[in-house]
CSV table of C-alpha atoms and ligand atoms in Angstrom, one decimal:
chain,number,residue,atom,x,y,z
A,1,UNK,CA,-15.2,8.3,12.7
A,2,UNK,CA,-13.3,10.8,11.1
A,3,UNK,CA,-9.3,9.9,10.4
A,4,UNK,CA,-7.3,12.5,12.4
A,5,UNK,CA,-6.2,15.3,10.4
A,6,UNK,CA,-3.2,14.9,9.1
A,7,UNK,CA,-0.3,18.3,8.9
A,8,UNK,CA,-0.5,18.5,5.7
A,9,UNK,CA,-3.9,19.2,3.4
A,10,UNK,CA,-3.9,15.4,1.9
A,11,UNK,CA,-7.5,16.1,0.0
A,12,UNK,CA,-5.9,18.1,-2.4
A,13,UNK,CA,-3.2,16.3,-4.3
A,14,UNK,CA,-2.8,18.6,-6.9
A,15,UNK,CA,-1.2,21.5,-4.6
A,16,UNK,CA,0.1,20.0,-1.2
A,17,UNK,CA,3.3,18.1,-1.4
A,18,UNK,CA,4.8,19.5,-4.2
A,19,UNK,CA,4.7,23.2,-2.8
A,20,UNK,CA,8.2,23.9,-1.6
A,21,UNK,CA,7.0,26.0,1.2
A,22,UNK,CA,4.4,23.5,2.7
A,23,UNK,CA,6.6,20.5,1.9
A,24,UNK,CA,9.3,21.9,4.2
A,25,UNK,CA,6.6,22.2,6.8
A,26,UNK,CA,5.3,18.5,6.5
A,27,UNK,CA,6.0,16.3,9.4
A,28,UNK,CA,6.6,12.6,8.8
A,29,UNK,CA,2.7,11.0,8.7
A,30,UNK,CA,2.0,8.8,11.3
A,31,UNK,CA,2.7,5.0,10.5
A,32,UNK,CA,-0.6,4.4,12.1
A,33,UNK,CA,-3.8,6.3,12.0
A,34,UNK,CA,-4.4,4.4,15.4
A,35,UNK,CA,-1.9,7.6,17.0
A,36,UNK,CA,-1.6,10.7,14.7
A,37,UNK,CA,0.9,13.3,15.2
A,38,UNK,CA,-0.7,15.0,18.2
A,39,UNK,CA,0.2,11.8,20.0
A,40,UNK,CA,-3.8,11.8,21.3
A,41,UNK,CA,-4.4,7.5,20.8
A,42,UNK,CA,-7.4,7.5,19.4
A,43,UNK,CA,-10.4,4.6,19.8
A,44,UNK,CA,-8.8,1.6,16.7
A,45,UNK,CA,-12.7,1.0,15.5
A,46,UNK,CA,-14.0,-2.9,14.9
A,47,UNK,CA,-15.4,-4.1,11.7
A,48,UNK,CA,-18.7,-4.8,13.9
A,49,UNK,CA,-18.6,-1.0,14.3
A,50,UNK,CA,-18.2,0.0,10.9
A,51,UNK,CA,-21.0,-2.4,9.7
A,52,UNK,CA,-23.7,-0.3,8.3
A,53,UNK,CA,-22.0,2.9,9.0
A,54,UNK,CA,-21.1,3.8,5.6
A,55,UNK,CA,-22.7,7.0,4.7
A,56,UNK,CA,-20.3,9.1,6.1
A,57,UNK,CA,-17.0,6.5,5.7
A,58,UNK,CA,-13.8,7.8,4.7
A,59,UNK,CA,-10.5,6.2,5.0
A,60,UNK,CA,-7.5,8.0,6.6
A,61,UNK,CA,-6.0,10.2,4.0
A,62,UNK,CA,-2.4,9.1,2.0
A,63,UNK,CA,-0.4,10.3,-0.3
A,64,UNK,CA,0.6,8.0,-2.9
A,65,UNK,CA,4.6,8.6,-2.6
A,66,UNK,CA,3.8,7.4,1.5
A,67,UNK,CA,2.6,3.9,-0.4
A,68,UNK,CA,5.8,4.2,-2.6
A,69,UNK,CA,8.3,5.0,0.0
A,70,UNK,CA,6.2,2.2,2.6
A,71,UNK,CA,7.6,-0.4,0.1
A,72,UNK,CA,10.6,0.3,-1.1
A,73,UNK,CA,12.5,1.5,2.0
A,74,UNK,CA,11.7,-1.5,3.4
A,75,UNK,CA,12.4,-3.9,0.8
A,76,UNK,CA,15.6,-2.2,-0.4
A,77,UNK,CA,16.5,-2.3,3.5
A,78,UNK,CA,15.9,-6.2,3.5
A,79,UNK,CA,17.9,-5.8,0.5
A,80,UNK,CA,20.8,-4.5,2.3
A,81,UNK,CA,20.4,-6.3,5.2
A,82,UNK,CA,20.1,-9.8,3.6
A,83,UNK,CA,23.2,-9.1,1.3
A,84,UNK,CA,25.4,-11.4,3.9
A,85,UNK,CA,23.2,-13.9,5.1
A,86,UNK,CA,23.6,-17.1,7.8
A,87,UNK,CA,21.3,-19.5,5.1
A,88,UNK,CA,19.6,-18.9,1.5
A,89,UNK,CA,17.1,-21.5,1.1
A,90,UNK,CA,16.5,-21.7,-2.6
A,91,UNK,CA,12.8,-22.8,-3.3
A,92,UNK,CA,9.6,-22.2,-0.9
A,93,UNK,CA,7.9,-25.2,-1.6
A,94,UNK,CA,6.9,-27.8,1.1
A,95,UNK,CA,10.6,-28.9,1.8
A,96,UNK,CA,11.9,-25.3,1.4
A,97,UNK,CA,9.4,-23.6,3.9
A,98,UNK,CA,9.6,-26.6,6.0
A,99,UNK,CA,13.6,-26.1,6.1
A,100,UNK,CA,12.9,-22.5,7.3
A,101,UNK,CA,10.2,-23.2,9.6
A,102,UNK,CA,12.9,-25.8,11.5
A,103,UNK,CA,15.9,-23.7,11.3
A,104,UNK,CA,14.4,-19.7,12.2
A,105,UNK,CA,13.0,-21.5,15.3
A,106,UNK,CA,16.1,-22.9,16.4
A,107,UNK,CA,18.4,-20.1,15.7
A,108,UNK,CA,16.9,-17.0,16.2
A,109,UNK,CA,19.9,-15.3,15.9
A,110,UNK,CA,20.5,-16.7,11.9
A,111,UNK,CA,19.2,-14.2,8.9
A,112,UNK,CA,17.7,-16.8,6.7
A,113,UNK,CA,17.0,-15.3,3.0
A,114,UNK,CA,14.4,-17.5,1.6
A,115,UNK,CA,14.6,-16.7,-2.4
A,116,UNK,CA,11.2,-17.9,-4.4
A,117,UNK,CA,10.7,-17.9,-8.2
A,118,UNK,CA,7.4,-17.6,-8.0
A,119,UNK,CA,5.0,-14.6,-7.2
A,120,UNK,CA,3.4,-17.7,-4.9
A,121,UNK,CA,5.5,-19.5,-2.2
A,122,UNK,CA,4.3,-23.6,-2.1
A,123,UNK,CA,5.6,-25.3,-5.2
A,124,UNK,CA,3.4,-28.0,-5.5
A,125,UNK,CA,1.6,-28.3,-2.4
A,126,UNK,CA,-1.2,-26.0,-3.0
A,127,UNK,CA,-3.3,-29.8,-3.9
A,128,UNK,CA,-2.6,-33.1,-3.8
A,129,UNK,CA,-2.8,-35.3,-6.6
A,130,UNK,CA,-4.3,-34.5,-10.2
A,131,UNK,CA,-5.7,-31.2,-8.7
A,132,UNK,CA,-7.6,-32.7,-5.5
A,133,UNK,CA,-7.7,-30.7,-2.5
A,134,UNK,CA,-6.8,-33.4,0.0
A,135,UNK,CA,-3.2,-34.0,1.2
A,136,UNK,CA,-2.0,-37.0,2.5
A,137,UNK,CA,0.9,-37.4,4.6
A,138,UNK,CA,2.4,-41.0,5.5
A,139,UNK,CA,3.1,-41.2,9.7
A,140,UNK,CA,5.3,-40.2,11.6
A,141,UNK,CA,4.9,-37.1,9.7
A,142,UNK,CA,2.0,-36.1,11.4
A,143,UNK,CA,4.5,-35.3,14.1
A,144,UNK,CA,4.9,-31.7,11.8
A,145,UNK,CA,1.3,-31.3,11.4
A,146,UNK,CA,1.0,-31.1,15.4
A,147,UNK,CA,4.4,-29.0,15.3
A,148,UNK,CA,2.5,-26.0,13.0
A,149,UNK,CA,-1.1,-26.8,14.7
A,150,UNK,CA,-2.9,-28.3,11.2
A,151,UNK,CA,-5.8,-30.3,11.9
A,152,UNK,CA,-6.0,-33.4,10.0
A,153,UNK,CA,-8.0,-36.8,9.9
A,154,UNK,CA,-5.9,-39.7,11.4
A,155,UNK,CA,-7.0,-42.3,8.9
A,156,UNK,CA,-5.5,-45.1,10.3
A,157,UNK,CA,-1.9,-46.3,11.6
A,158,UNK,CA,-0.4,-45.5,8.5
A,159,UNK,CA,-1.4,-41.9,7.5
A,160,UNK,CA,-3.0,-38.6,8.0
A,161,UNK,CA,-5.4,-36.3,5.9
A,162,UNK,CA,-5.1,-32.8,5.8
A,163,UNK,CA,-8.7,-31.8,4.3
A,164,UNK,CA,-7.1,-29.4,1.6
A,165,UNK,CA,-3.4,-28.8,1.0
A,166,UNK,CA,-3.5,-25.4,0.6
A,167,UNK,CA,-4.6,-25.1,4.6
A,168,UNK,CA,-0.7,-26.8,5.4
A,169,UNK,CA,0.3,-24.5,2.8
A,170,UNK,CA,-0.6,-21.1,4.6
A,171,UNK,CA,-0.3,-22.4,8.0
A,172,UNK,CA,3.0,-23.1,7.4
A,173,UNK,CA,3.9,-19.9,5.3
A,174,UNK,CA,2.2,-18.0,7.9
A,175,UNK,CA,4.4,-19.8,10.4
A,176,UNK,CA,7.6,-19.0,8.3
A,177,UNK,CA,6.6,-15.1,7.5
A,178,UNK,CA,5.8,-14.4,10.9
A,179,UNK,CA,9.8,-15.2,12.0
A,180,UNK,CA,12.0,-12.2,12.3
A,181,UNK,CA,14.8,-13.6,10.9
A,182,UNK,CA,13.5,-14.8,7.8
A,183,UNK,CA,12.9,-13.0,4.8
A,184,UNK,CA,11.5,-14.0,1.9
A,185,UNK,CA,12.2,-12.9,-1.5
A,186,UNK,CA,9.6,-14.0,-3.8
A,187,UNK,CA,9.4,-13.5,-7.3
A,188,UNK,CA,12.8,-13.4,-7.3
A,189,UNK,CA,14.9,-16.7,-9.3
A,190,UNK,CA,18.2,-18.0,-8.1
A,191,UNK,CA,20.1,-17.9,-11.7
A,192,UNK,CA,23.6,-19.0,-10.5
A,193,UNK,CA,25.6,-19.9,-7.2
A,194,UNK,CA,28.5,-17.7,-5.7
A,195,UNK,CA,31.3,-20.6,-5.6
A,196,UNK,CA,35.3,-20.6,-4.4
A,197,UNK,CA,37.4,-22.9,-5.1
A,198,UNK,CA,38.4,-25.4,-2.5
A,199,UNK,CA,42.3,-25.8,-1.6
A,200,UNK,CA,41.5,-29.7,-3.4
A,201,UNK,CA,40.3,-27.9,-6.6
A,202,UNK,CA,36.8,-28.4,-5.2
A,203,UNK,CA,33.8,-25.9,-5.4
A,204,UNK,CA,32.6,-24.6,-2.2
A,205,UNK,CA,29.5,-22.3,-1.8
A,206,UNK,CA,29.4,-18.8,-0.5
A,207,UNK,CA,25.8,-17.5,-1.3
A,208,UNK,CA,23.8,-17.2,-4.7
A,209,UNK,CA,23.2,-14.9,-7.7
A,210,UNK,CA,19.6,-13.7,-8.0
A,211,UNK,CA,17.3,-11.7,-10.9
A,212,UNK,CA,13.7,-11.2,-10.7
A,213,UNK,CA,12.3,-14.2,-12.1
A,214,UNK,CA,10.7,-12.4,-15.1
A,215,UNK,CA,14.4,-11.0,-16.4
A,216,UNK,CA,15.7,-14.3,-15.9
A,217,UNK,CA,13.3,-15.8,-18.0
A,218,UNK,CA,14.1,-12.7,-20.6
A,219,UNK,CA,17.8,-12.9,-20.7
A,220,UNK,CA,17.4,-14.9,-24.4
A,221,UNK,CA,14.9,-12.4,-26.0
A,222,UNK,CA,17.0,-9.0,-23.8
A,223,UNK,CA,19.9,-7.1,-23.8
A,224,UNK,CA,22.0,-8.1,-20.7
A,225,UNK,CA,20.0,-7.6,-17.4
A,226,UNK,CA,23.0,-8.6,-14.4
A,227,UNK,CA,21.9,-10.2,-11.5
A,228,UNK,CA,22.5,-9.4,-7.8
A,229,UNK,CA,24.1,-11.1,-5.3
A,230,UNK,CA,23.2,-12.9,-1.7
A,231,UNK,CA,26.5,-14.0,0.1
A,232,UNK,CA,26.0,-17.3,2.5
A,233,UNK,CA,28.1,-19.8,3.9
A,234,UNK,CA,25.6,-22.5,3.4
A,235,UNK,CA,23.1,-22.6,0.7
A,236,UNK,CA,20.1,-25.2,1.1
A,237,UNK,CA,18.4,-26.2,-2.5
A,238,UNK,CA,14.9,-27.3,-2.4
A,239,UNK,CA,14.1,-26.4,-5.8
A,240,UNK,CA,11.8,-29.5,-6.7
A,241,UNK,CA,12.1,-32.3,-9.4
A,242,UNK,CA,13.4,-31.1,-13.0
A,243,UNK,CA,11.3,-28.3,-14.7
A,244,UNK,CA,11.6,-24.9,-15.8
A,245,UNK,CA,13.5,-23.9,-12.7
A,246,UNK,CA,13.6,-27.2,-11.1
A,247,UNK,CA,16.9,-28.9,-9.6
A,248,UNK,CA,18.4,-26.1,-10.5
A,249,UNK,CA,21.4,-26.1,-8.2
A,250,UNK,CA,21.6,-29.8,-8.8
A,251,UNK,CA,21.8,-29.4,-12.5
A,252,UNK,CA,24.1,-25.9,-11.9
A,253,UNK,CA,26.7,-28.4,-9.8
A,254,UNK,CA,26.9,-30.4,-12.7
A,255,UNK,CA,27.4,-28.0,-15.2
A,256,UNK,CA,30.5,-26.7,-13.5
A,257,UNK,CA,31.8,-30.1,-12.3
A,258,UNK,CA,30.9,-30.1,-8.9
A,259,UNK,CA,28.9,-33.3,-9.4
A,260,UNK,CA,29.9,-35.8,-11.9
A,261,UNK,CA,26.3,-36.3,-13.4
A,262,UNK,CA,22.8,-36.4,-12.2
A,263,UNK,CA,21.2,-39.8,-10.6
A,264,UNK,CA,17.5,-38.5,-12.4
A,265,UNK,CA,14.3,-39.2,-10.8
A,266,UNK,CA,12.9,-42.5,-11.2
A,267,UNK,CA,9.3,-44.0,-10.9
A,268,UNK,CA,7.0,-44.0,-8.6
A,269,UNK,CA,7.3,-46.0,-5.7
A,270,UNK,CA,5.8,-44.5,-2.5
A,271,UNK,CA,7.1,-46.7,0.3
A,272,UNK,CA,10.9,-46.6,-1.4
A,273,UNK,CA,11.1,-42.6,-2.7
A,274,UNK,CA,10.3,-41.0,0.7
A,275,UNK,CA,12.7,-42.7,3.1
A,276,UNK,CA,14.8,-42.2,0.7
A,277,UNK,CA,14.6,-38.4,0.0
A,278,UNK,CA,14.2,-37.8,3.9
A,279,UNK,CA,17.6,-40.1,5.0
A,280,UNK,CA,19.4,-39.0,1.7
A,281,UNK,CA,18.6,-35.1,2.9
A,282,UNK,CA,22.7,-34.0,3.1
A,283,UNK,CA,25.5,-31.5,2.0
A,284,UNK,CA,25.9,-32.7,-0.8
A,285,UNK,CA,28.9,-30.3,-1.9
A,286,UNK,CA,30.6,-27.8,0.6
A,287,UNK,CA,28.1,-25.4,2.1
A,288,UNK,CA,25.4,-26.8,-0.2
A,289,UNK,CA,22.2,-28.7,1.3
A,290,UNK,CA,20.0,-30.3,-0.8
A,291,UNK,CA,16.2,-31.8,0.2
A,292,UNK,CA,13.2,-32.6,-1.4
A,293,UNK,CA,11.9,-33.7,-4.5
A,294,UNK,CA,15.5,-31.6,-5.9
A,295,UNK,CA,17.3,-34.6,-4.3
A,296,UNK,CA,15.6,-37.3,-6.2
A,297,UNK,CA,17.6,-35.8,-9.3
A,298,UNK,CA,20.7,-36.1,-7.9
A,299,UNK,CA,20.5,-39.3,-6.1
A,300,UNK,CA,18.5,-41.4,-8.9
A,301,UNK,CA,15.8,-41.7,-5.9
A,302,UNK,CA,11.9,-42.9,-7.0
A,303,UNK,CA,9.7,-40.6,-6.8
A,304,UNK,CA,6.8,-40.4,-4.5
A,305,UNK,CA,3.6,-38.8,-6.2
A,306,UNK,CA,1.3,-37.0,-4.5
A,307,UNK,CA,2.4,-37.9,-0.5
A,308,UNK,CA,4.0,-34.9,1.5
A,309,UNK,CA,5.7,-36.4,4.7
A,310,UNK,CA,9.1,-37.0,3.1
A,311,UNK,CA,8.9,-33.0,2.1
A,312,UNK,CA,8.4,-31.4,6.0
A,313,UNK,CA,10.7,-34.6,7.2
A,314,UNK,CA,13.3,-33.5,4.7
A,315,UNK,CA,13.5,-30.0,5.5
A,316,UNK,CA,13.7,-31.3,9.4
A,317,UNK,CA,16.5,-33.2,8.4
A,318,UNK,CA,17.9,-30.4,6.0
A,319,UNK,CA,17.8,-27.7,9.0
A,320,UNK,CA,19.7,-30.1,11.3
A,321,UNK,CA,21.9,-30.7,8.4
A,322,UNK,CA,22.7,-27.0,8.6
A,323,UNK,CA,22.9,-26.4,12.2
A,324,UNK,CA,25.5,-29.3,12.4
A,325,UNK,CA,27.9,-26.8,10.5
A,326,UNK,CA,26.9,-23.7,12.1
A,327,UNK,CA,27.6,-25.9,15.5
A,328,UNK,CA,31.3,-26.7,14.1
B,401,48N,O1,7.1,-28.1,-4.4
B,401,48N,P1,8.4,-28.0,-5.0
B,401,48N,O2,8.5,-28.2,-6.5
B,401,48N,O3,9.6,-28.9,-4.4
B,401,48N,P2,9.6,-29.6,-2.9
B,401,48N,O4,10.8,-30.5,-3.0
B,401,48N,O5,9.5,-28.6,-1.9
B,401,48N,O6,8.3,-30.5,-2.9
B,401,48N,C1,8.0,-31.4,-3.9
B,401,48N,C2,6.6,-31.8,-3.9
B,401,48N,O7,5.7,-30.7,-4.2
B,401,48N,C3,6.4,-32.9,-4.9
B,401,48N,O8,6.9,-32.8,-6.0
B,401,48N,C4,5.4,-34.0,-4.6
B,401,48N,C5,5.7,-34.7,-3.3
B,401,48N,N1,5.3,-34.9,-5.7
B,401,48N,C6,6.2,-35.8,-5.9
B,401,48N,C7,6.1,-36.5,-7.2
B,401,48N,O9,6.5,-37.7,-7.3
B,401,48N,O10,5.6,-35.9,-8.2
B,401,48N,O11,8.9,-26.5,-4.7
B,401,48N,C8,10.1,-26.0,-5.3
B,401,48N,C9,10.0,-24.5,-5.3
B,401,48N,C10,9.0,-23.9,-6.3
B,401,48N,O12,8.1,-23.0,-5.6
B,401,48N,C11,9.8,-23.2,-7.4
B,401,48N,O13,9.1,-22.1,-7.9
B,401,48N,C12,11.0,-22.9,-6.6
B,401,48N,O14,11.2,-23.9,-5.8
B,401,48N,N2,12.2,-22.8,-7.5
B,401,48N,C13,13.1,-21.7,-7.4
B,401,48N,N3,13.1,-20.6,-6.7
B,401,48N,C14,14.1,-19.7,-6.9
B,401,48N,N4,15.1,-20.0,-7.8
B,401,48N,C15,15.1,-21.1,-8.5
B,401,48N,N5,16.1,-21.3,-9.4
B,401,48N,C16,14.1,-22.0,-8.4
B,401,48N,N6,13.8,-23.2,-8.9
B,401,48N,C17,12.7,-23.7,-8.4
């Protein structure tokens, strides 16, 4: 099928567009090829249709500033409109995306900026252990699974299997994307927290400085690259054990005396590390939240290798956390 003809002559890229006199006739293109300008809805084909049909397949013409524009209007419009947000969830690993998942669904009305180093949301729960596919979560976390509709293997009365980690992964990125009030902002570090001071000389949050990950991992070998700014009244840190980037607002607390030292991640010890992380999930400084694996660096909890349930549980517990102020 033909794409409907678009007002201006988009086959010839070197002439239209740039010619003052048609430019000032060109109407804005249709978002959708599905209705073009003429308002006639036209038939939206099936991939069963196109199937074998390819000797005469064209796409519907674009011009490449439509891509551009596409993009950036809307990400510098997020941009804006996430400047003052309800939440910033740093991190969108299991316990990040988790804490989203919880919190977007029960306030609707909150603008949740979820801020992710990474070009790839899902920290470490892309596999389980040592690079296998399966993840195993210890009961009654299964009770998230159902939540997000994963299937899983209900081994016995202890745990569940989820056949490959990366299929909780999506399912619950796809769950978290699909919210209207969340936007996420990968790619993107958190390099610093927004802080006041307290009227006890405390610190108190009030949001989070941000870079694209790749200057902030250039700001040794670059000529000053400033950050931007996401104001929040309560920040929730999910940034993992210690790494590159991990426990960072843990370790950023620290280094401004806002905690008096880190408690540092212990061994592993399954049964002990994941009731702990999930019933240690708190505020740990005025408007600051932190769950997951970032906790077990401040507390001095075990860690847990490679189960997941005390990640989802701790972002259930870290949402309720949340709500709890926003229900002051
Ligand atoms: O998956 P992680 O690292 O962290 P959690 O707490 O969501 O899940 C931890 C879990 O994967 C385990 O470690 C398992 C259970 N193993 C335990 C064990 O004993 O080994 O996700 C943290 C996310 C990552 O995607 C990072 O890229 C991101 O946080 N991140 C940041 N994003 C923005 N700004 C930062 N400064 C930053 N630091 C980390």
């Amino acid at each position: 099928m033909a794409p409907p003809a678009a007002l201006v002559d988009l086959q010839d890229p070197a002439t239209n567009g740039h010619n003052p006199a048609k430019s000032a006739k060109v109407a804005a293109v249709p978002h959708t090829t599905a209705v073009p300008a003429n308002g006639a809805a036209t038939k939206q084909e099936t991939i069963e249709e196109m199937a074998g049909q390819w000797s005469d397949f064209r796409f519907a013409p674009i011009r490449e500033s439509q891509v551009s524009r596409a993009m950036t209007r809307r990400y510098f419009s997020d941009l804006d409109k996430y400047a003052e947000s309800d939440v910033v969830i740093v991190g969108a690993g299991s316990c990040g995306l988790s804490t989203a998942y919880c919190l977007a669904k029960a306030r609707p009305d909150l603008k949740i900026a979820l801020i992710e180093a990474s070009v790839s949301p899902g920290g470490g729960a892309w596999l389980g252990g040592q690079l296998f596919s399966a993840m195993v979560m210890r009961k009654p976390a299964d009770a998230f699974l159902r939540e997000i509709g994963v299937p899983y293997e209900d081994m016995d009365a202890n745990f569940v299997v989820v056949k490959h980690a990366a299929l909780f992964t999506s399912t619950i990125l796809s769950k978290v994307l699909h919210f209207p009030n969340v936007k996420l902002f990968n790619a993107t570090a958190v390099e610093d927290l927004i802080t006041r001071k307290t009227d006890d000389g405390g610190i108190r949050l009030a949001g989070v400085v941000t870079n694209w990950t790749l200057v902030s991992m250039h700001h040794d070998d670059q000529s000053c690259m400033d950050p931007n700014t996401i104001n929040a009244p309560i920040v929730i840190s999910t940034t993992g054990h210690d790494g590159p980037f991990g426990a960072f607002s843990a370790k950023r607390l620290v280094s401004m005396g806002g905690l008096p030292a880190l408690g540092g991640m212990r061994g592993l010890d399954m049964n002990t590390a994941e009731d702990a992380i999930v019933k240690g999930t708190r505020e740990i400084a005025p408007g600051l939240i932190i769950g997951g694996m970032e906790l077990s660096e401040v507390d001095g909890a075990n860690r847990m290798g490679p189960t997941f349930g005390a990640m989802v549980l701790s972002g259930v517990k870290a949402a309720e956390e949340a709500l709890k102020v926003f229900d002051q």
